[in-house]
Amino acid sequence: MSVGLRLVPPPIQLTDAPAPNWNHVARLSDDTGLLEHARNAIVRREHGYCVDDVGRGLLIASREPRPTAQVVGLAERYLAFLTHAQGPDGAFRNRMSFDRRWADEPGLGDWWGRAMWGLGTAATRSTVPWIRREAAGAFRSGTRQRSPWPRAMAYAGLGAAEVLRSDPHDTDASALLADAAAAVGVPGPDPGWVWPTAELTYANPTMAEVVIAAGDLLGDEPLLRSGLRMLAWLCREQDNAGHLSTVPVGGWRSGVPKHRFDQQPIEAAATADACAAALAVTGDDRWEEPLFRAIAWFLGDNDVQTVMYDPLTGGCYDGLTADGPNLNQGAESTLALVSTLQHARTLATRSATRPSGGLA
């Protein structure tokens, strides 16, 4: 008889990542847009729609290199929603009730930035010509604005970066990206806290990513180095015994012990986005490891060692608590999963072309 025998699960491999699954995104969508919340996998119509999530939806749909008819149809609806939300000055409303009534006036909060990110991506990556044209016009209108909030500027700056990669001479996009990087800032002299502010709150990887993009696309080598330093330090801070442990709700502060929960899928997805960007800009294979850890977070290599999605629905759980996942499968979380699985697909292709056939 064996005593104290404990079975250790095999390590997660990149091949364990499923293909991006759009079924639950479609379940949360209707002919108006993308509904924000769900109870388990059932959409909660009483909470309505928000530009925050619709912008994310257009972004992720536009990243598909060979979109199905389903994905193209979703992109069309999301683009129509965003253009309806945009005011004549380029700002955006955010919240619409299920009876199609706007609950606010156009503004420049995070939703403006996320709409701009989605529009900039659709304008350059969509496989549908008319989507590219319509998205480009709405993006152009939005570039007249600047948000007072750094994270909104970071999101918008990443939309500008998409446009600049397509047209390096686009002066509107160039100016927006430069202003976004300036709004984020660069780290101070403290080697123990390589960040522009004294607190890590939300969307931290996105802040580093826009500085990296600005340094790369605007030809500013010191700025590029600052962005890469920020991201490398953040990845170290988010490492817990070899797996990703994202900055949770409530944030982390310099000199204060870290708490671990509640972690949000959007933070793991933002880490994957930023590391994929750093890998693309530098060609340095060392960025594959933190990118893989962001992917593995969804697959179960996290602080609770639990899978963060439902393979039956294709939905992602809304948060990771000390007791396990929050089983609701809302739009933000599900889009975070799909986005990260897009990176897994790309990383698998990259790894397959290496002679060793695996991660460096």
mmCIF file of C-alpha atoms in Angstrom:
data_model
loop_
_atom_site.group_PDB
_atom_site.id
_atom_site.type_symbol
_atom_site.label_atom_id
_atom_site.label_comp_id
_atom_site.label_asym_id
_atom_site.label_seq_id
_atom_site.Cartn_x
_atom_site.Cartn_y
_atom_site.Cartn_z
ATOM 1 C CA MET A 1 0.000 0.000 0.000
ATOM 2 C CA SER A 2 1.375 3.436 -0.924
ATOM 3 C CA VAL A 3 0.999 6.222 1.603
ATOM 4 C CA GLY A 4 0.799 9.902 0.715
ATOM 5 C CA LEU A 5 0.879 9.317 -3.035
ATOM 6 C CA ARG A 6 -0.035 12.468 -4.961
ATOM 7 C CA LEU A 7 -0.588 12.468 -8.677
ATOM 8 C CA VAL A 8 1.101 15.423 -10.383
ATOM 9 C CA PRO A 9 -0.597 16.576 -13.595
ATOM 10 C CA PRO A 10 1.624 16.770 -16.661
ATOM 11 C CA PRO A 11 2.886 20.243 -17.554
ATOM 12 C CA ILE A 12 0.766 22.291 -19.912
ATOM 13 C CA GLN A 13 1.984 22.367 -23.502
ATOM 14 C CA LEU A 14 1.228 24.824 -26.277
ATOM 15 C CA THR A 15 -0.538 22.004 -28.111
ATOM 16 C CA ASP A 16 -3.088 21.921 -25.264
ATOM 17 C CA ALA A 17 -4.496 25.283 -26.377
ATOM 18 C CA PRO A 18 -7.727 24.877 -28.375
ATOM 19 C CA ALA A 19 -8.475 26.871 -31.503
ATOM 20 C CA PRO A 20 -10.266 30.206 -30.991
ATOM 21 C CA ASN A 21 -13.953 29.469 -30.492
ATOM 22 C CA TRP A 22 -16.486 32.158 -31.430
ATOM 23 C CA ASN A 23 -19.604 30.278 -30.313
ATOM 24 C CA HIS A 24 -20.092 32.057 -27.015
ATOM 25 C CA VAL A 25 -19.248 35.456 -28.510
ATOM 26 C CA ALA A 26 -22.044 34.793 -31.011
ATOM 27 C CA ARG A 27 -24.333 33.676 -28.173
ATOM 28 C CA LEU A 28 -23.807 37.040 -26.458
ATOM 29 C CA SER A 29 -24.408 38.982 -29.689
ATOM 30 C CA ASP A 30 -27.624 39.993 -31.401
ATOM 31 C CA ASP A 31 -28.522 42.190 -34.367
ATOM 32 C CA THR A 32 -27.672 45.313 -32.351
ATOM 33 C CA GLY A 33 -24.328 44.517 -30.755
ATOM 34 C CA LEU A 34 -22.627 42.535 -28.015
ATOM 35 C CA LEU A 35 -24.380 42.158 -24.668
ATOM 36 C CA GLU A 36 -22.105 42.738 -21.706
ATOM 37 C CA HIS A 37 -22.960 40.203 -18.994
ATOM 38 C CA ALA A 38 -24.025 36.587 -18.560
ATOM 39 C CA ARG A 39 -25.214 34.404 -15.706
ATOM 40 C CA ASN A 40 -23.284 31.219 -16.290
ATOM 41 C CA ALA A 41 -23.558 31.078 -20.112
ATOM 42 C CA ILE A 42 -26.979 32.764 -20.369
ATOM 43 C CA VAL A 43 -26.946 36.364 -21.559
ATOM 44 C CA ARG A 44 -28.312 38.982 -19.146
ATOM 45 C CA ARG A 45 -30.237 41.354 -21.375
ATOM 46 C CA GLU A 46 -31.069 43.697 -18.499
ATOM 47 C CA HIS A 47 -27.467 44.938 -18.437
ATOM 48 C CA GLY A 48 -27.483 45.953 -22.093
ATOM 49 C CA TYR A 49 -24.515 46.785 -24.303
ATOM 50 C CA CYS A 50 -21.340 48.834 -23.903
ATOM 51 C CA VAL A 51 -18.859 50.295 -26.373
ATOM 52 C CA ASP A 52 -16.042 48.923 -24.180
ATOM 53 C CA ASP A 53 -16.915 45.369 -25.176
ATOM 54 C CA VAL A 54 -18.082 46.090 -28.716
ATOM 55 C CA GLY A 55 -14.743 47.808 -29.408
ATOM 56 C CA ARG A 56 -12.962 44.727 -28.097
ATOM 57 C CA GLY A 57 -15.175 42.546 -30.258
ATOM 58 C CA LEU A 58 -14.334 44.456 -33.432
ATOM 59 C CA LEU A 59 -10.643 44.332 -32.530
ATOM 60 C CA ILE A 60 -10.585 40.557 -32.080
ATOM 61 C CA ALA A 61 -12.764 39.849 -35.112
ATOM 62 C CA SER A 62 -10.489 42.013 -37.267
ATOM 63 C CA ARG A 63 -7.440 40.046 -36.129
ATOM 64 C CA GLU A 64 -8.741 36.845 -37.716
ATOM 65 C CA PRO A 65 -6.619 36.248 -40.838
ATOM 66 C CA ARG A 66 -9.227 33.979 -42.443
ATOM 67 C CA PRO A 67 -12.532 34.907 -40.810
ATOM 68 C CA THR A 68 -15.564 32.721 -41.212
ATOM 69 C CA ALA A 69 -18.874 34.169 -42.359
ATOM 70 C CA GLN A 70 -19.923 34.136 -38.703
ATOM 71 C CA VAL A 71 -16.973 36.299 -37.651
ATOM 72 C CA VAL A 72 -17.418 38.732 -40.551
ATOM 73 C CA GLY A 73 -21.088 39.103 -39.618
ATOM 74 C CA LEU A 74 -20.142 39.891 -36.019
ATOM 75 C CA ALA A 75 -17.594 42.463 -37.173
ATOM 76 C CA GLU A 76 -20.252 44.176 -39.323
ATOM 77 C CA ARG A 77 -22.629 44.480 -36.361
ATOM 78 C CA TYR A 78 -19.916 45.727 -34.016
ATOM 79 C CA LEU A 79 -18.766 48.349 -36.514
ATOM 80 C CA ALA A 80 -22.346 49.560 -37.012
ATOM 81 C CA PHE A 81 -22.747 49.846 -33.231
ATOM 82 C CA LEU A 82 -19.544 51.886 -32.874
ATOM 83 C CA THR A 83 -20.378 54.279 -35.684
ATOM 84 C CA HIS A 84 -23.819 54.792 -34.136
ATOM 85 C CA ALA A 85 -22.174 55.460 -30.745
ATOM 86 C CA GLN A 86 -19.777 58.068 -32.129
ATOM 87 C CA GLY A 87 -20.691 61.710 -31.836
ATOM 88 C CA PRO A 88 -19.916 64.331 -34.503
ATOM 89 C CA ASP A 89 -16.808 65.449 -32.596
ATOM 90 C CA GLY A 90 -15.272 61.937 -32.528
ATOM 91 C CA ALA A 91 -16.144 61.050 -28.927
ATOM 92 C CA PHE A 92 -18.276 57.972 -28.091
ATOM 93 C CA ARG A 93 -21.246 57.110 -25.969
ATOM 94 C CA ASN A 94 -20.663 53.942 -23.956
ATOM 95 C CA ARG A 95 -23.839 52.369 -22.600
ATOM 96 C CA MET A 96 -27.024 51.338 -24.382
ATOM 97 C CA SER A 97 -29.948 49.565 -22.735
ATOM 98 C CA PHE A 98 -31.539 46.488 -24.277
ATOM 99 C CA ASP A 99 -34.357 48.666 -25.644
ATOM 100 C CA ARG A 100 -31.733 50.545 -27.720
ATOM 101 C CA ARG A 101 -31.661 53.742 -25.690
ATOM 102 C CA TRP A 102 -28.351 55.410 -24.951
ATOM 103 C CA ALA A 103 -27.751 55.975 -21.235
ATOM 104 C CA ASP A 104 -25.010 58.586 -21.594
ATOM 105 C CA GLU A 105 -23.566 61.320 -23.783
ATOM 106 C CA PRO A 106 -20.399 61.021 -25.909
ATOM 107 C CA GLY A 107 -17.247 61.039 -23.802
ATOM 108 C CA LEU A 108 -13.549 60.166 -23.739
ATOM 109 C CA GLY A 109 -13.273 57.440 -21.126
ATOM 110 C CA ASP A 110 -11.703 54.029 -21.643
ATOM 111 C CA TRP A 111 -14.504 53.188 -24.080
ATOM 112 C CA TRP A 112 -13.300 55.904 -26.480
ATOM 113 C CA GLY A 113 -9.834 54.334 -26.458
ATOM 114 C CA ARG A 114 -11.132 50.811 -26.942
ATOM 115 C CA ALA A 115 -13.367 51.923 -29.795
ATOM 116 C CA MET A 116 -10.367 53.608 -31.423
ATOM 117 C CA TRP A 117 -8.261 50.461 -30.993
ATOM 118 C CA GLY A 118 -10.963 48.362 -32.636
ATOM 119 C CA LEU A 119 -11.510 50.846 -35.448
ATOM 120 C CA GLY A 120 -7.799 51.223 -36.189
ATOM 121 C CA THR A 121 -7.432 47.449 -36.334
ATOM 122 C CA ALA A 122 -10.494 47.003 -38.551
ATOM 123 C CA ALA A 123 -9.309 49.784 -40.856
ATOM 124 C CA THR A 124 -6.088 47.929 -41.593
ATOM 125 C CA ARG A 125 -6.668 44.230 -40.936
ATOM 126 C CA SER A 126 -10.243 43.459 -41.953
ATOM 127 C CA THR A 127 -10.545 41.254 -45.012
ATOM 128 C CA VAL A 128 -13.701 43.153 -46.082
ATOM 129 C CA PRO A 129 -13.016 46.341 -48.096
ATOM 130 C CA TRP A 130 -16.104 48.270 -47.012
ATOM 131 C CA ILE A 131 -15.418 47.484 -43.336
ATOM 132 C CA ARG A 132 -11.916 48.884 -43.762
ATOM 133 C CA ARG A 133 -13.264 52.071 -45.364
ATOM 134 C CA GLU A 134 -15.994 52.679 -42.807
ATOM 135 C CA ALA A 135 -13.686 51.923 -39.862
ATOM 136 C CA ALA A 136 -11.020 54.238 -41.277
ATOM 137 C CA GLY A 137 -13.483 57.126 -41.446
ATOM 138 C CA ALA A 138 -14.657 56.639 -37.867
ATOM 139 C CA PHE A 139 -11.059 56.284 -36.654
ATOM 140 C CA ARG A 140 -10.109 59.493 -38.453
ATOM 141 C CA SER A 141 -12.930 61.348 -36.714
ATOM 142 C CA GLY A 142 -11.794 60.039 -33.340
ATOM 143 C CA THR A 143 -8.219 61.246 -33.796
ATOM 144 C CA ARG A 144 -9.447 64.823 -33.260
ATOM 145 C CA GLN A 145 -9.877 64.007 -29.582
ATOM 146 C CA ARG A 146 -7.500 63.371 -26.696
ATOM 147 C CA SER A 147 -8.549 61.771 -23.426
ATOM 148 C CA PRO A 148 -7.296 63.042 -20.051
ATOM 149 C CA TRP A 149 -6.971 59.417 -18.881
ATOM 150 C CA PRO A 150 -3.725 57.558 -19.695
ATOM 151 C CA ARG A 151 -5.320 54.165 -20.200
ATOM 152 C CA ALA A 152 -7.863 55.507 -22.651
ATOM 153 C CA MET A 153 -4.971 57.116 -24.504
ATOM 154 C CA ALA A 154 -3.028 53.833 -24.435
ATOM 155 C CA TYR A 155 -5.915 51.932 -26.039
ATOM 156 C CA ALA A 156 -6.359 54.612 -28.690
ATOM 157 C CA GLY A 157 -2.605 54.690 -29.282
ATOM 158 C CA LEU A 158 -2.631 51.001 -30.120
ATOM 159 C CA GLY A 159 -5.311 51.674 -32.719
ATOM 160 C CA ALA A 160 -3.055 54.382 -34.117
ATOM 161 C CA ALA A 161 -0.167 51.922 -34.158
ATOM 162 C CA GLU A 162 -2.218 49.562 -36.323
ATOM 163 C CA VAL A 163 -2.834 52.387 -38.800
ATOM 164 C CA LEU A 164 0.845 53.399 -38.819
ATOM 165 C CA ARG A 165 1.960 49.859 -39.572
ATOM 166 C CA SER A 166 -0.184 50.075 -42.692
ATOM 167 C CA ASP A 167 0.723 53.677 -43.581
ATOM 168 C CA PRO A 168 3.883 55.020 -41.883
ATOM 169 C CA HIS A 169 3.135 58.504 -43.237
ATOM 170 C CA ASP A 170 -0.256 58.900 -41.542
ATOM 171 C CA THR A 171 0.239 62.116 -39.561
ATOM 172 C CA ASP A 172 -2.992 61.844 -37.541
ATOM 173 C CA ALA A 173 -2.111 58.357 -36.319
ATOM 174 C CA SER A 174 1.483 59.370 -35.658
ATOM 175 C CA ALA A 175 0.424 62.329 -33.517
ATOM 176 C CA LEU A 176 -2.089 60.220 -31.562
ATOM 177 C CA LEU A 177 0.479 57.486 -30.881
ATOM 178 C CA ALA A 178 3.071 60.028 -29.704
ATOM 179 C CA ASP A 179 0.528 61.662 -27.388
ATOM 180 C CA ALA A 180 -0.522 58.252 -26.037
ATOM 181 C CA ALA A 181 3.056 57.340 -25.126
ATOM 182 C CA ALA A 182 3.529 60.741 -23.483
ATOM 183 C CA ALA A 183 0.325 60.242 -21.457
ATOM 184 C CA VAL A 184 1.638 56.913 -20.143
ATOM 185 C CA GLY A 185 5.149 58.158 -19.389
ATOM 186 C CA VAL A 186 8.337 56.224 -18.687
ATOM 187 C CA PRO A 187 9.762 54.711 -15.490
ATOM 188 C CA GLY A 188 11.555 56.770 -12.873
ATOM 189 C CA PRO A 189 15.053 56.036 -11.542
ATOM 190 C CA ASP A 190 14.041 53.420 -8.928
ATOM 191 C CA PRO A 191 15.429 50.040 -10.162
ATOM 192 C CA GLY A 192 13.006 48.220 -7.873
ATOM 193 C CA TRP A 193 9.885 49.817 -9.362
ATOM 194 C CA VAL A 194 10.236 50.101 -13.122
ATOM 195 C CA TRP A 195 6.939 51.845 -13.777
ATOM 196 C CA PRO A 196 5.774 55.401 -14.448
ATOM 197 C CA THR A 197 3.377 55.457 -11.457
ATOM 198 C CA ALA A 198 3.554 54.223 -7.864
ATOM 199 C CA GLU A 199 0.681 51.799 -8.393
ATOM 200 C CA LEU A 200 -0.229 48.935 -10.728
ATOM 201 C CA THR A 201 -3.973 48.917 -11.288
ATOM 202 C CA TYR A 202 -5.529 47.540 -14.486
ATOM 203 C CA ALA A 203 -4.445 47.180 -18.122
ATOM 204 C CA ASN A 204 -0.827 47.481 -17.026
ATOM 205 C CA PRO A 205 0.604 45.468 -19.957
ATOM 206 C CA THR A 206 -1.278 47.739 -22.359
ATOM 207 C CA MET A 207 0.577 50.740 -20.925
ATOM 208 C CA ALA A 208 3.921 49.098 -21.686
ATOM 209 C CA GLU A 209 2.724 47.921 -25.100
ATOM 210 C CA VAL A 210 1.845 51.403 -26.343
ATOM 211 C CA VAL A 211 5.258 52.734 -25.252
ATOM 212 C CA ILE A 212 6.897 49.859 -27.156
ATOM 213 C CA ALA A 213 4.774 50.585 -30.229
ATOM 214 C CA ALA A 214 5.557 54.295 -30.118
ATOM 215 C CA GLY A 215 9.287 53.676 -29.728
ATOM 216 C CA ASP A 216 9.262 51.258 -32.644
ATOM 217 C CA LEU A 217 7.001 53.092 -35.109
ATOM 218 C CA LEU A 218 8.178 56.623 -34.317
ATOM 219 C CA GLY A 219 11.861 55.682 -34.441
ATOM 220 C CA ASP A 220 12.542 56.559 -30.788
ATOM 221 C CA GLU A 221 15.065 53.987 -29.535
ATOM 222 C CA PRO A 222 15.182 55.229 -25.905
ATOM 223 C CA LEU A 223 11.381 55.085 -25.752
ATOM 224 C CA LEU A 224 11.406 51.553 -27.151
ATOM 225 C CA ARG A 225 13.930 50.477 -24.528
ATOM 226 C CA SER A 226 11.794 52.040 -21.796
ATOM 227 C CA GLY A 227 8.708 50.142 -22.953
ATOM 228 C CA LEU A 228 10.563 46.848 -23.095
ATOM 229 C CA ARG A 229 12.006 47.465 -19.606
ATOM 230 C CA MET A 230 8.530 48.180 -18.271
ATOM 231 C CA LEU A 231 7.093 45.009 -19.750
ATOM 232 C CA ALA A 232 9.989 42.800 -18.662
ATOM 233 C CA TRP A 233 9.731 44.120 -15.107
ATOM 234 C CA LEU A 234 5.941 43.664 -15.079
ATOM 235 C CA CYS A 235 6.320 40.065 -16.256
ATOM 236 C CA ARG A 236 8.746 39.418 -13.401
ATOM 237 C CA GLU A 237 6.353 41.021 -10.920
ATOM 238 C CA GLN A 238 3.494 38.854 -12.226
ATOM 239 C CA ASP A 239 5.518 35.649 -11.967
ATOM 240 C CA ASN A 240 4.537 33.381 -9.070
ATOM 241 C CA ALA A 241 6.518 30.146 -8.860
ATOM 242 C CA GLY A 242 6.840 29.921 -12.633
ATOM 243 C CA HIS A 243 3.285 30.778 -13.654
ATOM 244 C CA LEU A 244 1.430 33.997 -14.405
ATOM 245 C CA SER A 245 -0.294 35.655 -11.465
ATOM 246 C CA THR A 246 -1.848 38.847 -12.819
ATOM 247 C CA VAL A 247 -2.273 42.105 -10.962
ATOM 248 C CA PRO A 248 -5.692 41.579 -9.318
ATOM 249 C CA VAL A 249 -8.627 43.855 -8.648
ATOM 250 C CA GLY A 250 -7.344 46.373 -6.109
ATOM 251 C CA GLY A 251 -3.897 46.551 -7.678
ATOM 252 C CA TRP A 252 -0.379 46.431 -6.256
ATOM 253 C CA ARG A 253 1.593 49.289 -4.731
ATOM 254 C CA SER A 254 5.278 49.816 -4.196
ATOM 255 C CA GLY A 255 6.349 48.616 -0.750
ATOM 256 C CA VAL A 256 3.009 46.895 0.003
ATOM 257 C CA PRO A 257 2.728 43.061 0.129
ATOM 258 C CA LYS A 258 0.935 41.630 -2.910
ATOM 259 C CA HIS A 259 -2.503 40.131 -2.700
ATOM 260 C CA ARG A 260 -3.455 37.651 -5.414
ATOM 261 C CA PHE A 261 -7.228 37.761 -5.969
ATOM 262 C CA ASP A 262 -9.517 38.542 -7.768
ATOM 263 C CA GLN A 263 -7.676 38.101 -11.070
ATOM 264 C CA GLN A 264 -9.379 39.076 -14.321
ATOM 265 C CA PRO A 265 -8.989 37.287 -17.681
ATOM 266 C CA ILE A 266 -8.571 40.640 -19.435
ATOM 267 C CA GLU A 267 -5.269 41.108 -17.558
ATOM 268 C CA ALA A 268 -3.883 37.780 -18.808
ATOM 269 C CA ALA A 269 -5.004 38.691 -22.329
ATOM 270 C CA ALA A 270 -3.321 42.098 -22.077
ATOM 271 C CA THR A 271 -0.119 40.347 -21.005
ATOM 272 C CA ALA A 272 -0.346 38.089 -24.051
ATOM 273 C CA ASP A 273 -0.965 41.101 -26.328
ATOM 274 C CA ALA A 274 2.023 43.008 -24.984
ATOM 275 C CA CYS A 275 4.431 40.059 -25.057
ATOM 276 C CA ALA A 276 3.358 39.181 -28.603
ATOM 277 C CA ALA A 277 4.022 42.797 -29.590
ATOM 278 C CA ALA A 278 7.458 42.740 -27.955
ATOM 279 C CA LEU A 279 8.257 39.479 -29.749
ATOM 280 C CA ALA A 280 7.191 40.930 -33.096
ATOM 281 C CA VAL A 281 9.132 44.175 -32.629
ATOM 282 C CA THR A 282 12.372 42.654 -31.320
ATOM 283 C CA GLY A 283 12.366 39.158 -32.833
ATOM 284 C CA ASP A 284 13.775 38.053 -29.465
ATOM 285 C CA ASP A 285 12.599 34.520 -28.656
ATOM 286 C CA ARG A 286 12.845 35.239 -24.936
ATOM 287 C CA TRP A 287 9.437 36.920 -25.154
ATOM 288 C CA GLU A 288 7.876 33.571 -26.047
ATOM 289 C CA GLU A 289 8.062 32.350 -22.438
ATOM 290 C CA PRO A 290 5.927 35.111 -20.835
ATOM 291 C CA LEU A 291 3.576 34.919 -23.812
ATOM 292 C CA PHE A 292 3.161 31.197 -23.243
ATOM 293 C CA ARG A 293 2.528 31.759 -19.521
ATOM 294 C CA ALA A 294 -0.324 34.122 -20.399
ATOM 295 C CA ILE A 295 -1.819 31.437 -22.635
ATOM 296 C CA ALA A 296 -1.291 28.765 -19.967
ATOM 297 C CA TRP A 297 -3.120 30.923 -17.383
ATOM 298 C CA PHE A 298 -6.373 30.145 -19.211
ATOM 299 C CA LEU A 299 -5.478 26.470 -19.545
ATOM 300 C CA GLY A 300 -5.008 25.964 -15.801
ATOM 301 C CA ASP A 301 -1.470 27.071 -14.951
ATOM 302 C CA ASN A 302 -2.511 29.800 -12.526
ATOM 303 C CA ASP A 303 -2.642 30.384 -8.776
ATOM 304 C CA VAL A 304 -5.541 27.957 -8.262
ATOM 305 C CA GLN A 305 -4.462 25.467 -10.950
ATOM 306 C CA THR A 306 -7.885 25.560 -12.570
ATOM 307 C CA VAL A 307 -8.991 25.817 -16.191
ATOM 308 C CA MET A 308 -10.573 29.210 -16.857
ATOM 309 C CA TYR A 309 -12.991 28.383 -19.664
ATOM 310 C CA ASP A 310 -15.911 26.096 -20.459
ATOM 311 C CA PRO A 311 -15.100 23.871 -23.458
ATOM 312 C CA LEU A 312 -18.808 23.162 -23.989
ATOM 313 C CA THR A 313 -19.797 26.811 -24.502
ATOM 314 C CA GLY A 314 -16.520 28.402 -25.584
ATOM 315 C CA GLY A 315 -17.023 30.996 -22.848
ATOM 316 C CA CYS A 316 -14.407 32.208 -20.384
ATOM 317 C CA TYR A 317 -15.067 32.510 -16.666
ATOM 318 C CA ASP A 318 -15.283 36.064 -15.386
ATOM 319 C CA GLY A 319 -12.602 35.958 -12.709
ATOM 320 C CA LEU A 320 -10.226 33.831 -10.662
ATOM 321 C CA THR A 321 -10.834 33.855 -6.909
ATOM 322 C CA ALA A 322 -9.072 31.990 -4.116
ATOM 323 C CA ASP A 323 -11.919 29.458 -4.239
ATOM 324 C CA GLY A 324 -11.805 28.964 -8.001
ATOM 325 C CA PRO A 325 -13.367 30.625 -11.018
ATOM 326 C CA ASN A 326 -16.392 32.900 -11.116
ATOM 327 C CA LEU A 327 -18.479 30.750 -13.450
ATOM 328 C CA ASN A 328 -20.273 33.592 -15.201
ATOM 329 C CA GLN A 329 -19.148 33.929 -18.830
ATOM 330 C CA GLY A 330 -19.414 37.579 -19.852
ATOM 331 C CA ALA A 331 -18.256 39.340 -22.998
ATOM 332 C CA GLU A 332 -15.046 40.899 -21.649
ATOM 333 C CA SER A 333 -13.727 37.581 -20.352
ATOM 334 C CA THR A 334 -14.739 35.555 -23.388
ATOM 335 C CA LEU A 335 -13.130 38.034 -25.769
ATOM 336 C CA ALA A 336 -9.993 37.876 -23.609
ATOM 337 C CA LEU A 337 -9.915 34.101 -24.094
ATOM 338 C CA VAL A 338 -10.440 34.292 -27.861
ATOM 339 C CA SER A 339 -7.754 36.964 -28.184
ATOM 340 C CA THR A 340 -5.242 34.888 -26.243
ATOM 341 C CA LEU A 341 -6.022 31.748 -28.243
ATOM 342 C CA GLN A 342 -5.324 33.759 -31.405
ATOM 343 C CA HIS A 343 -1.835 34.373 -30.005
ATOM 344 C CA ALA A 344 -1.520 30.681 -29.140
ATOM 345 C CA ARG A 345 -2.290 29.780 -32.750
ATOM 346 C CA THR A 346 0.356 32.228 -34.017
ATOM 347 C CA LEU A 347 2.930 31.062 -31.492
ATOM 348 C CA ALA A 348 2.304 27.426 -32.420
ATOM 349 C CA THR A 349 2.937 28.252 -36.081
ATOM 350 C CA ARG A 350 6.127 30.105 -35.167
ATOM 351 C CA SER A 351 7.334 27.228 -33.002
ATOM 352 C CA ALA A 352 6.555 24.650 -35.679
ATOM 353 C CA THR A 353 8.894 26.398 -38.133
ATOM 354 C CA ARG A 354 11.807 26.243 -35.673
ATOM 355 C CA PRO A 355 14.121 23.249 -36.205
ATOM 356 C CA SER A 356 13.539 22.054 -32.637
ATOM 357 C CA GLY A 357 9.771 22.335 -33.110
ATOM 358 C CA GLY A 358 9.279 23.841 -29.663
ATOM 359 C CA LEU A 359 9.537 26.981 -27.623
ATOM 360 C CA ALA A 360 12.988 28.493 -27.260
#
